[in-house]
């Protein structure tokens, strides 16, 4: 008797609202339409390195649509091509990809669906070059993946960030303060831009438009003179002053991108209080943006992407990522994704829209 097709699913990188919705969609479609056996690989690429996996039955992928995080676990450190291993107490990076390929063969996987950000998808692209049939699904709250208009998780992050901005308005107005809300996004300002517009931020600071502290102080003073005795600043964690540097919160050496950004909001708060004489407070939203249940928009997007990824598996469209292009789902070569993050361009329409309603970018 011919054995069933076996497809592995893994989630890599930071967790993100909608991961479980993708797992559910990929697994259900393949089980229902293609009589496929689904293998859940645990903790991202760590599972391929260490042989951590389990068979997923229909019941395992039912009732998970609305769940945050990932039922499979994840790792933003594991990397078959530069895995951190301890040698005589020291951490060294080793290429363990041959062992991973052997493990995949031992697991009898016919293909793997890799759900992750640029790090995970870049590794997926290398695995594909090494002969493993892979399909990618773009995930990140940062919305910075090349080849797709949008990623699932982004809408949820923007909704939570917007709620945060709405809530600090009360204190800003009542106490006549400057309130700074710092949001995640790595080297891209998508979350800050969208939430800043939705929450009516007076000043939005993004990595793509380096700011000048004097300009920000002058906008706050002008607002004060006009009778608006408070100001709301939405700052992306990767924002930096003209000619200056980003603020690094910590280094995770084992990770492909070691820098973890964060803290620019605190630095700005101190500088602006000094320059304007106005009381200033900073709220860092951080991982709040990544936790919990996905919005309805993200549930729908994750389901569409998951179903398309399953279709790619059935049609053997390997080495590809499912992407969003306008209202359609497109096929994007995984190697495209490895070319670097999708950043906000100078002529971005939303930046112009924000400027039209008087928002400053501190430039
Ligand atoms: O890529 C998602 C993200 O949340 C970024 O916005 C942030 O810079 C980073 O991950 C934080 O990573 P960690 O969870 O390792 O601190």
mmCIF file of C-alpha atoms and ligand atoms in Angstrom:
data_model
loop_
_atom_site.group_PDB
_atom_site.id
_atom_site.type_symbol
_atom_site.label_atom_id
_atom_site.label_comp_id
_atom_site.label_asym_id
_atom_site.label_seq_id
_atom_site.Cartn_x
_atom_site.Cartn_y
_atom_site.Cartn_z
ATOM 1 C CA UNK A 1 0.000 0.000 0.000
ATOM 2 C CA UNK A 2 1.283 3.485 -0.903
ATOM 3 C CA UNK A 3 2.179 5.427 2.229
ATOM 4 C CA UNK A 4 0.454 8.704 3.007
ATOM 5 C CA UNK A 5 2.222 11.947 2.107
ATOM 6 C CA UNK A 6 3.873 13.394 5.240
ATOM 7 C CA UNK A 7 4.133 17.139 5.626
ATOM 8 C CA UNK A 8 5.964 18.883 8.464
ATOM 9 C CA UNK A 9 4.928 22.256 9.858
ATOM 10 C CA UNK A 10 7.215 24.494 11.903
ATOM 11 C CA UNK A 11 6.947 27.958 13.392
ATOM 12 C CA UNK A 12 10.198 29.896 13.797
ATOM 13 C CA UNK A 13 11.287 33.270 15.215
ATOM 14 C CA UNK A 14 9.244 35.367 17.625
ATOM 15 C CA UNK A 15 5.697 34.282 18.391
ATOM 16 C CA UNK A 16 2.949 36.241 16.679
ATOM 17 C CA UNK A 17 -0.862 36.378 16.759
ATOM 18 C CA UNK A 18 -2.226 34.163 13.963
ATOM 19 C CA UNK A 19 0.414 31.393 13.997
ATOM 20 C CA UNK A 20 -2.094 28.836 15.226
ATOM 21 C CA UNK A 21 -4.634 29.979 12.654
ATOM 22 C CA UNK A 22 -2.062 29.204 9.914
ATOM 23 C CA UNK A 23 -1.172 25.801 11.430
ATOM 24 C CA UNK A 24 -4.886 24.954 11.541
ATOM 25 C CA UNK A 25 -5.520 26.020 7.945
ATOM 26 C CA UNK A 26 -2.491 24.189 6.488
ATOM 27 C CA UNK A 27 -3.192 21.007 8.459
ATOM 28 C CA UNK A 28 -6.962 20.891 7.927
ATOM 29 C CA UNK A 29 -6.794 21.501 4.185
ATOM 30 C CA UNK A 30 -4.082 18.884 3.697
ATOM 31 C CA UNK A 31 -5.905 16.360 5.904
ATOM 32 C CA UNK A 32 -9.323 16.924 4.315
ATOM 33 C CA UNK A 33 -8.342 17.288 0.661
ATOM 34 C CA UNK A 34 -5.082 15.423 0.343
ATOM 35 C CA UNK A 35 -5.250 12.653 2.941
ATOM 36 C CA UNK A 36 -1.942 13.910 4.346
ATOM 37 C CA UNK A 37 -0.234 12.985 7.593
ATOM 38 C CA UNK A 38 0.817 16.143 9.445
ATOM 39 C CA UNK A 39 3.925 16.290 11.587
ATOM 40 C CA UNK A 40 4.258 19.202 13.991
ATOM 41 C CA UNK A 41 7.936 20.086 14.399
ATOM 42 C CA UNK A 42 8.516 21.475 17.877
ATOM 43 C CA UNK A 43 10.330 24.727 18.711
ATOM 44 C CA UNK A 44 11.102 25.815 15.157
ATOM 45 C CA UNK A 45 14.403 24.634 13.676
ATOM 46 C CA UNK A 46 15.384 23.307 17.127
ATOM 47 C CA UNK A 47 12.940 20.458 16.439
ATOM 48 C CA UNK A 48 14.708 19.570 13.189
ATOM 49 C CA UNK A 49 18.102 19.682 14.902
ATOM 50 C CA UNK A 50 17.014 17.590 17.892
ATOM 51 C CA UNK A 51 14.274 15.450 16.383
ATOM 52 C CA UNK A 52 11.495 16.980 18.450
ATOM 53 C CA UNK A 53 8.232 16.384 16.666
ATOM 54 C CA UNK A 54 4.781 14.875 17.023
ATOM 55 C CA UNK A 55 1.989 13.723 14.743
ATOM 56 C CA UNK A 56 -0.868 16.208 14.627
ATOM 57 C CA UNK A 57 -4.361 14.757 14.400
ATOM 58 C CA UNK A 58 -7.462 16.660 13.355
ATOM 59 C CA UNK A 59 -8.389 17.232 17.015
ATOM 60 C CA UNK A 60 -4.972 18.812 17.679
ATOM 61 C CA UNK A 61 -5.619 21.552 15.126
ATOM 62 C CA UNK A 62 -9.266 22.147 16.052
ATOM 63 C CA UNK A 63 -10.174 24.943 18.444
ATOM 64 C CA UNK A 64 -6.886 26.810 17.980
ATOM 65 C CA UNK A 65 -7.993 29.524 15.532
ATOM 66 C CA UNK A 66 -8.250 32.214 18.187
ATOM 67 C CA UNK A 67 -5.271 31.156 20.321
ATOM 68 C CA UNK A 68 -2.222 33.427 20.541
ATOM 69 C CA UNK A 69 1.337 32.048 20.425
ATOM 70 C CA UNK A 70 2.037 28.735 18.719
ATOM 71 C CA UNK A 71 0.990 25.237 19.771
ATOM 72 C CA UNK A 72 4.274 23.980 18.262
ATOM 73 C CA UNK A 73 6.594 26.242 20.250
ATOM 74 C CA UNK A 74 9.255 28.337 18.556
ATOM 75 C CA UNK A 75 12.869 29.461 18.755
ATOM 76 C CA UNK A 76 14.517 32.586 17.424
ATOM 77 C CA UNK A 77 17.963 31.178 18.062
ATOM 78 C CA UNK A 78 17.992 27.729 16.398
ATOM 79 C CA UNK A 79 19.609 27.842 12.949
ATOM 80 C CA UNK A 80 20.843 24.694 11.143
ATOM 81 C CA UNK A 81 23.516 26.760 9.353
ATOM 82 C CA UNK A 82 24.917 28.530 12.434
ATOM 83 C CA UNK A 83 23.764 26.684 15.504
ATOM 84 C CA UNK A 84 25.152 27.835 18.849
ATOM 85 C CA UNK A 85 26.860 24.947 20.648
ATOM 86 C CA UNK A 86 28.895 24.979 23.844
ATOM 87 C CA UNK A 87 32.496 23.800 23.428
ATOM 88 C CA UNK A 88 34.602 23.828 26.647
ATOM 89 C CA UNK A 89 32.235 26.366 28.180
ATOM 90 C CA UNK A 90 32.405 28.667 25.139
ATOM 91 C CA UNK A 91 29.622 29.249 22.598
ATOM 92 C CA UNK A 92 30.643 28.497 19.019
ATOM 93 C CA UNK A 93 28.500 28.552 15.892
ATOM 94 C CA UNK A 94 28.366 25.304 13.871
ATOM 95 C CA UNK A 95 26.802 24.275 10.571
ATOM 96 C CA UNK A 96 24.571 21.323 11.521
ATOM 97 C CA UNK A 97 22.539 21.377 8.292
ATOM 98 C CA UNK A 98 23.693 17.893 7.194
ATOM 99 C CA UNK A 99 22.363 16.408 10.424
ATOM 100 C CA UNK A 100 19.100 18.350 9.924
ATOM 101 C CA UNK A 101 18.709 16.975 6.396
ATOM 102 C CA UNK A 102 19.290 13.442 7.715
ATOM 103 C CA UNK A 103 16.684 14.045 10.435
ATOM 104 C CA UNK A 104 14.154 15.258 7.863
ATOM 105 C CA UNK A 105 14.732 12.058 5.865
ATOM 106 C CA UNK A 106 14.416 9.969 9.027
ATOM 107 C CA UNK A 107 11.112 11.698 9.813
ATOM 108 C CA UNK A 108 10.047 10.742 6.265
ATOM 109 C CA UNK A 109 8.879 14.274 5.531
ATOM 110 C CA UNK A 110 7.944 14.853 1.894
ATOM 111 C CA UNK A 111 7.906 18.606 2.424
ATOM 112 C CA UNK A 112 7.883 21.236 5.164
ATOM 113 C CA UNK A 113 5.769 24.358 5.636
ATOM 114 C CA UNK A 114 7.930 26.949 7.421
ATOM 115 C CA UNK A 115 5.990 29.774 9.057
ATOM 116 C CA UNK A 116 8.198 32.644 10.122
ATOM 117 C CA UNK A 117 9.849 35.990 9.574
ATOM 118 C CA UNK A 118 12.822 36.831 7.391
ATOM 119 C CA UNK A 119 15.243 34.781 9.535
ATOM 120 C CA UNK A 120 13.098 31.630 9.373
ATOM 121 C CA UNK A 121 12.351 32.087 5.673
ATOM 122 C CA UNK A 122 16.013 32.721 4.801
ATOM 123 C CA UNK A 123 16.900 29.412 6.474
ATOM 124 C CA UNK A 124 13.981 27.798 4.585
ATOM 125 C CA UNK A 125 15.464 29.131 1.347
ATOM 126 C CA UNK A 126 18.850 27.530 2.188
ATOM 127 C CA UNK A 127 17.181 24.207 3.071
ATOM 128 C CA UNK A 128 15.444 24.326 -0.285
ATOM 129 C CA UNK A 129 18.797 24.880 -2.030
ATOM 130 C CA UNK A 130 20.000 21.800 -0.136
ATOM 131 C CA UNK A 131 17.192 19.734 -1.639
ATOM 132 C CA UNK A 132 14.389 19.964 0.939
ATOM 133 C CA UNK A 133 10.977 20.819 -0.558
ATOM 134 C CA UNK A 134 9.805 23.836 1.430
ATOM 135 C CA UNK A 135 6.899 26.304 1.336
ATOM 136 C CA UNK A 136 7.122 29.539 3.352
ATOM 137 C CA UNK A 137 4.414 31.556 5.105
ATOM 138 C CA UNK A 138 5.355 35.129 6.107
ATOM 139 C CA UNK A 139 4.783 35.985 9.770
ATOM 140 C CA UNK A 140 5.657 39.042 11.798
ATOM 141 C CA UNK A 141 4.026 41.846 13.723
ATOM 142 C CA UNK A 142 6.669 44.108 12.114
ATOM 143 C CA UNK A 143 5.180 43.784 8.568
ATOM 144 C CA UNK A 144 8.717 44.035 7.150
ATOM 145 C CA UNK A 145 8.866 40.981 4.876
ATOM 146 C CA UNK A 146 9.730 41.557 1.240
ATOM 147 C CA UNK A 147 7.365 40.258 -1.428
ATOM 148 C CA UNK A 148 4.144 40.599 0.559
ATOM 149 C CA UNK A 149 1.989 43.686 1.094
ATOM 150 C CA UNK A 150 1.160 42.580 4.600
ATOM 151 C CA UNK A 151 1.959 39.877 7.173
ATOM 152 C CA UNK A 152 -0.435 38.332 9.672
ATOM 153 C CA UNK A 153 0.106 39.599 13.226
ATOM 154 C CA UNK A 154 0.567 43.170 12.028
ATOM 155 C CA UNK A 155 -3.101 44.130 12.303
ATOM 156 C CA UNK A 156 -3.265 42.796 15.873
ATOM 157 C CA UNK A 157 -0.089 44.665 16.872
ATOM 158 C CA UNK A 158 -1.432 47.902 15.360
ATOM 159 C CA UNK A 159 -4.780 47.452 17.155
ATOM 160 C CA UNK A 160 -3.080 46.986 20.540
ATOM 161 C CA UNK A 161 -0.629 49.839 19.961
ATOM 162 C CA UNK A 162 -3.558 52.095 18.974
ATOM 163 C CA UNK A 163 -5.409 51.181 22.142
ATOM 164 C CA UNK A 164 -2.258 52.046 24.108
ATOM 165 C CA UNK A 165 -2.038 55.452 22.406
ATOM 166 C CA UNK A 166 -5.754 56.095 23.030
ATOM 167 C CA UNK A 167 -5.294 55.312 26.714
ATOM 168 C CA UNK A 168 -2.314 57.615 27.314
ATOM 169 C CA UNK A 169 -4.310 60.527 25.870
ATOM 170 C CA UNK A 170 -6.246 60.744 29.150
ATOM 171 C CA UNK A 171 -3.146 61.311 31.274
ATOM 172 C CA UNK A 172 -1.553 63.545 28.645
ATOM 173 C CA UNK A 173 -4.604 65.828 28.583
ATOM 174 C CA UNK A 174 -5.347 65.795 32.309
ATOM 175 C CA UNK A 175 -1.747 66.439 33.400
ATOM 176 C CA UNK A 176 -0.666 68.552 30.402
ATOM 177 C CA UNK A 177 2.178 66.170 29.762
ATOM 178 C CA UNK A 178 4.189 64.820 26.888
ATOM 179 C CA UNK A 179 3.432 61.108 26.624
ATOM 180 C CA UNK A 180 5.709 58.877 24.582
ATOM 181 C CA UNK A 181 4.554 55.438 23.384
ATOM 182 C CA UNK A 182 7.344 53.167 22.111
ATOM 183 C CA UNK A 183 6.326 50.302 19.853
ATOM 184 C CA UNK A 184 8.217 47.356 18.379
ATOM 185 C CA UNK A 185 9.039 46.941 14.684
ATOM 186 C CA UNK A 186 12.806 46.360 14.519
ATOM 187 C CA UNK A 187 14.324 48.386 11.670
ATOM 188 C CA UNK A 188 10.928 49.212 10.142
ATOM 189 C CA UNK A 189 8.403 51.815 11.236
ATOM 190 C CA UNK A 190 5.196 50.139 10.005
ATOM 191 C CA UNK A 191 3.618 49.623 13.445
ATOM 192 C CA UNK A 192 4.487 53.158 14.596
ATOM 193 C CA UNK A 193 3.204 54.705 11.353
ATOM 194 C CA UNK A 194 -0.118 52.841 11.299
ATOM 195 C CA UNK A 195 -0.831 53.042 15.040
ATOM 196 C CA UNK A 196 0.417 56.631 15.128
ATOM 197 C CA UNK A 197 -2.108 57.631 12.483
ATOM 198 C CA UNK A 198 -4.931 55.545 13.992
ATOM 199 C CA UNK A 199 -4.248 56.909 17.491
ATOM 200 C CA UNK A 200 -3.790 60.517 16.370
ATOM 201 C CA UNK A 201 -0.142 60.799 17.442
ATOM 202 C CA UNK A 202 1.142 64.385 17.163
ATOM 203 C CA UNK A 203 4.647 63.209 16.375
ATOM 204 C CA UNK A 204 5.545 59.858 14.789
ATOM 205 C CA UNK A 205 9.173 58.758 14.752
ATOM 206 C CA UNK A 206 10.216 55.915 12.463
ATOM 207 C CA UNK A 207 13.611 54.415 11.548
ATOM 208 C CA UNK A 208 13.188 55.378 7.898
ATOM 209 C CA UNK A 209 12.988 59.124 8.747
ATOM 210 C CA UNK A 210 15.780 60.058 11.192
ATOM 211 C CA UNK A 211 14.617 62.785 13.587
ATOM 212 C CA UNK A 212 16.082 65.982 15.043
ATOM 213 C CA UNK A 213 15.408 66.460 18.736
ATOM 214 C CA UNK A 214 15.257 70.277 18.356
ATOM 215 C CA UNK A 215 12.500 69.929 15.744
ATOM 216 C CA UNK A 216 10.459 67.678 18.047
ATOM 217 C CA UNK A 217 10.880 70.115 20.953
ATOM 218 C CA UNK A 218 9.821 73.001 18.718
ATOM 219 C CA UNK A 219 6.636 71.132 17.595
ATOM 220 C CA UNK A 220 5.740 70.513 21.265
ATOM 221 C CA UNK A 221 6.329 74.174 22.196
ATOM 222 C CA UNK A 222 4.233 75.390 19.245
ATOM 223 C CA UNK A 223 1.384 73.080 20.243
ATOM 224 C CA UNK A 224 1.596 74.453 23.777
ATOM 225 C CA UNK A 225 1.461 78.050 22.523
ATOM 226 C CA UNK A 226 -1.601 77.214 20.431
ATOM 227 C CA UNK A 227 -3.373 75.918 23.529
ATOM 228 C CA UNK A 228 -2.766 72.181 23.058
ATOM 229 C CA UNK A 229 -0.988 71.693 26.355
ATOM 230 C CA UNK A 230 -0.149 68.043 25.762
ATOM 231 C CA UNK A 231 1.612 66.049 23.054
ATOM 232 C CA UNK A 232 1.596 62.389 22.084
ATOM 233 C CA UNK A 233 4.711 60.914 20.508
ATOM 234 C CA UNK A 234 4.653 57.463 18.916
ATOM 235 C CA UNK A 235 8.174 56.168 18.459
ATOM 236 C CA UNK A 236 9.343 52.977 16.761
ATOM 237 C CA UNK A 237 11.992 51.079 18.716
ATOM 238 C CA UNK A 238 14.332 51.419 15.717
ATOM 239 C CA UNK A 239 13.967 55.208 15.360
ATOM 240 C CA UNK A 240 17.197 57.180 15.550
ATOM 241 C CA UNK A 241 18.390 60.796 15.431
ATOM 242 C CA UNK A 242 19.924 62.177 12.230
ATOM 243 C CA UNK A 243 23.509 60.963 12.148
ATOM 244 C CA UNK A 244 22.934 59.012 15.384
ATOM 245 C CA UNK A 245 22.470 55.408 16.381
ATOM 246 C CA UNK A 246 19.632 53.115 17.444
ATOM 247 C CA UNK A 247 19.231 52.226 21.129
ATOM 248 C CA UNK A 248 20.117 48.587 21.769
ATOM 249 C CA UNK A 249 18.363 46.904 24.686
ATOM 250 C CA UNK A 250 20.386 43.686 24.667
ATOM 251 C CA UNK A 251 22.490 41.436 22.486
ATOM 252 C CA UNK A 252 21.458 37.831 21.843
ATOM 253 C CA UNK A 253 24.691 36.529 20.331
ATOM 254 C CA UNK A 254 23.280 33.133 19.285
ATOM 255 C CA UNK A 255 20.576 34.824 17.230
ATOM 256 C CA UNK A 256 21.110 35.545 13.493
ATOM 257 C CA UNK A 257 20.388 39.229 14.181
ATOM 258 C CA UNK A 258 21.893 39.756 17.625
ATOM 259 C CA UNK A 259 20.642 43.265 18.448
ATOM 260 C CA UNK A 260 17.387 43.613 20.352
ATOM 261 C CA UNK A 261 16.220 47.202 20.043
ATOM 262 C CA UNK A 262 14.373 49.177 22.702
ATOM 263 C CA UNK A 263 14.700 52.175 25.007
ATOM 264 C CA UNK A 264 14.675 55.081 22.538
ATOM 265 C CA UNK A 265 11.440 56.273 24.199
ATOM 266 C CA UNK A 266 13.193 56.677 27.564
ATOM 267 C CA UNK A 267 16.135 58.531 26.004
ATOM 268 C CA UNK A 268 13.756 60.870 24.158
ATOM 269 C CA UNK A 269 11.698 61.436 27.293
ATOM 270 C CA UNK A 270 14.727 62.671 29.259
ATOM 271 C CA UNK A 271 15.941 64.907 26.412
ATOM 272 C CA UNK A 272 12.533 66.439 25.721
ATOM 273 C CA UNK A 273 11.783 67.127 29.388
ATOM 274 C CA UNK A 274 15.085 69.001 29.577
ATOM 275 C CA UNK A 275 14.479 70.973 26.384
ATOM 276 C CA UNK A 276 10.791 71.837 26.873
ATOM 277 C CA UNK A 277 10.489 71.917 30.657
ATOM 278 C CA UNK A 278 7.306 69.834 30.294
ATOM 279 C CA UNK A 279 6.692 66.739 32.355
ATOM 280 C CA UNK A 280 7.195 63.672 30.166
ATOM 281 C CA UNK A 281 6.396 59.984 30.601
ATOM 282 C CA UNK A 282 7.269 56.993 28.443
ATOM 283 C CA UNK A 283 5.332 53.753 27.964
ATOM 284 C CA UNK A 284 7.137 50.890 26.232
ATOM 285 C CA UNK A 285 4.559 48.546 24.740
ATOM 286 C CA UNK A 286 7.090 45.844 23.807
ATOM 287 C CA UNK A 287 5.836 42.262 23.849
ATOM 288 C CA UNK A 288 2.246 43.315 24.637
ATOM 289 C CA UNK A 289 1.990 43.821 20.866
ATOM 290 C CA UNK A 290 2.859 40.186 20.167
ATOM 291 C CA UNK A 291 0.693 38.452 22.736
ATOM 292 C CA UNK A 292 -2.843 37.186 22.842
ATOM 293 C CA UNK A 293 -5.566 36.477 20.360
ATOM 294 C CA UNK A 294 -5.361 37.704 16.731
ATOM 295 C CA UNK A 295 -7.843 40.272 15.396
ATOM 296 C CA UNK A 296 -10.503 39.064 12.965
ATOM 297 C CA UNK A 297 -8.472 40.554 10.078
ATOM 298 C CA UNK A 298 -5.422 38.508 11.106
ATOM 299 C CA UNK A 299 -7.486 35.338 11.573
ATOM 300 C CA UNK A 300 -8.805 35.709 8.033
ATOM 301 C CA UNK A 301 -5.395 36.529 6.549
ATOM 302 C CA UNK A 302 -3.709 33.656 8.422
ATOM 303 C CA UNK A 303 -6.399 31.262 7.184
ATOM 304 C CA UNK A 304 -6.023 32.438 3.566
ATOM 305 C CA UNK A 305 -2.233 32.145 3.725
ATOM 306 C CA UNK A 306 -2.392 28.713 5.364
ATOM 307 C CA UNK A 307 -4.795 27.373 2.761
ATOM 308 C CA UNK A 308 -2.620 28.757 -0.042
ATOM 309 C CA UNK A 309 0.491 27.192 1.507
ATOM 310 C CA UNK A 310 -1.310 23.828 1.538
ATOM 311 C CA UNK A 311 -2.210 24.358 -2.133
ATOM 312 C CA UNK A 312 1.452 25.059 -2.913
ATOM 313 C CA UNK A 313 2.344 21.756 -1.193
ATOM 314 C CA UNK A 314 -0.259 19.854 -3.221
ATOM 315 C CA UNK A 315 0.905 21.482 -6.481
ATOM 316 C CA UNK A 316 4.586 21.003 -5.477
ATOM 317 C CA UNK A 317 5.325 24.733 -5.755
ATOM 318 C CA UNK A 318 8.388 24.495 -3.538
ATOM 319 C CA UNK A 319 10.989 27.147 -2.795
ATOM 320 C CA UNK A 320 8.139 29.648 -2.671
ATOM 321 C CA UNK A 321 6.477 31.824 -0.052
ATOM 322 C CA UNK A 322 2.790 32.675 -0.147
ATOM 323 C CA UNK A 323 2.437 36.450 -0.266
ATOM 324 C CA UNK A 324 -0.284 39.084 -0.445
ATOM 325 C CA UNK A 325 -0.405 41.211 -3.579
ATOM 326 C CA UNK A 326 -3.379 43.580 -3.444
ATOM 327 C CA UNK A 327 -6.433 41.392 -3.031
ATOM 328 C CA UNK A 328 -4.720 38.222 -4.327
ATOM 329 C CA UNK A 329 -2.342 35.638 -2.932
ATOM 330 C CA UNK A 330 0.902 35.455 -4.879
ATOM 331 C CA UNK A 331 3.916 33.138 -5.094
ATOM 332 C CA UNK A 332 7.185 34.770 -4.088
ATOM 333 C CA UNK A 333 10.585 33.071 -4.438
ATOM 334 C CA UNK A 334 11.995 32.418 -0.961
ATOM 335 C CA UNK A 335 15.342 33.820 -2.068
ATOM 336 C CA UNK A 336 13.624 37.212 -2.631
ATOM 337 C CA UNK A 337 12.816 37.363 1.080
ATOM 338 C CA UNK A 338 16.478 36.871 1.980
ATOM 339 C CA UNK A 339 17.358 40.180 0.309
ATOM 340 C CA UNK A 340 16.489 42.198 3.429
ATOM 341 C CA UNK A 341 13.558 43.873 5.162
ATOM 342 C CA UNK A 342 10.735 45.803 3.503
ATOM 343 C CA UNK A 343 11.040 49.368 4.780
ATOM 344 C CA UNK A 344 8.819 52.457 4.433
ATOM 345 C CA UNK A 345 9.748 54.380 1.291
ATOM 346 C CA UNK A 346 10.195 58.154 1.245
ATOM 347 C CA UNK A 347 7.084 58.652 -0.921
ATOM 348 C CA UNK A 348 4.820 56.418 1.216
ATOM 349 C CA UNK A 349 1.213 57.611 0.934
ATOM 350 C CA UNK A 350 0.488 57.172 4.636
ATOM 351 C CA UNK A 351 3.471 59.319 5.598
ATOM 352 C CA UNK A 352 2.091 62.025 3.315
ATOM 353 C CA UNK A 353 -1.418 61.591 4.730
ATOM 354 C CA UNK A 354 -0.091 61.998 8.262
ATOM 355 C CA UNK A 355 1.810 65.139 7.282
ATOM 356 C CA UNK A 356 -1.422 66.507 5.738
ATOM 357 C CA UNK A 357 -3.190 66.326 9.109
ATOM 358 C CA UNK A 358 -0.332 68.147 10.819
ATOM 359 C CA UNK A 359 1.607 65.173 12.186
ATOM 360 C CA UNK A 360 5.339 65.760 12.504
ATOM 361 C CA UNK A 361 7.999 63.137 11.784
ATOM 362 C CA UNK A 362 10.593 65.171 13.668
ATOM 363 C CA UNK A 363 12.491 65.901 10.449
HETATM 364 O O1 LIG B 1 10.187 40.630 15.041
HETATM 365 C C1 LIG B 1 9.250 40.705 16.065
HETATM 366 C C2 LIG B 1 9.829 41.434 17.261
HETATM 367 O O2 LIG B 1 8.820 41.514 18.236
HETATM 368 C C3 LIG B 1 10.410 42.816 16.958
HETATM 369 O O3 LIG B 1 9.424 43.796 16.798
HETATM 370 C C4 LIG B 1 11.309 43.011 18.149
HETATM 371 O O4 LIG B 1 12.353 43.902 17.836
HETATM 372 C C5 LIG B 1 11.841 41.623 18.414
HETATM 373 O O5 LIG B 1 10.921 40.713 17.815
HETATM 374 C C6 LIG B 1 11.991 41.296 19.875
HETATM 375 O O6 LIG B 1 12.578 40.042 20.009
HETATM 376 P P1 LIG B 1 12.685 39.257 21.390
HETATM 377 O O7 LIG B 1 11.361 38.591 21.642
HETATM 378 O O8 LIG B 1 13.782 38.287 21.155
HETATM 379 O O9 LIG B 1 13.008 40.266 22.445
#
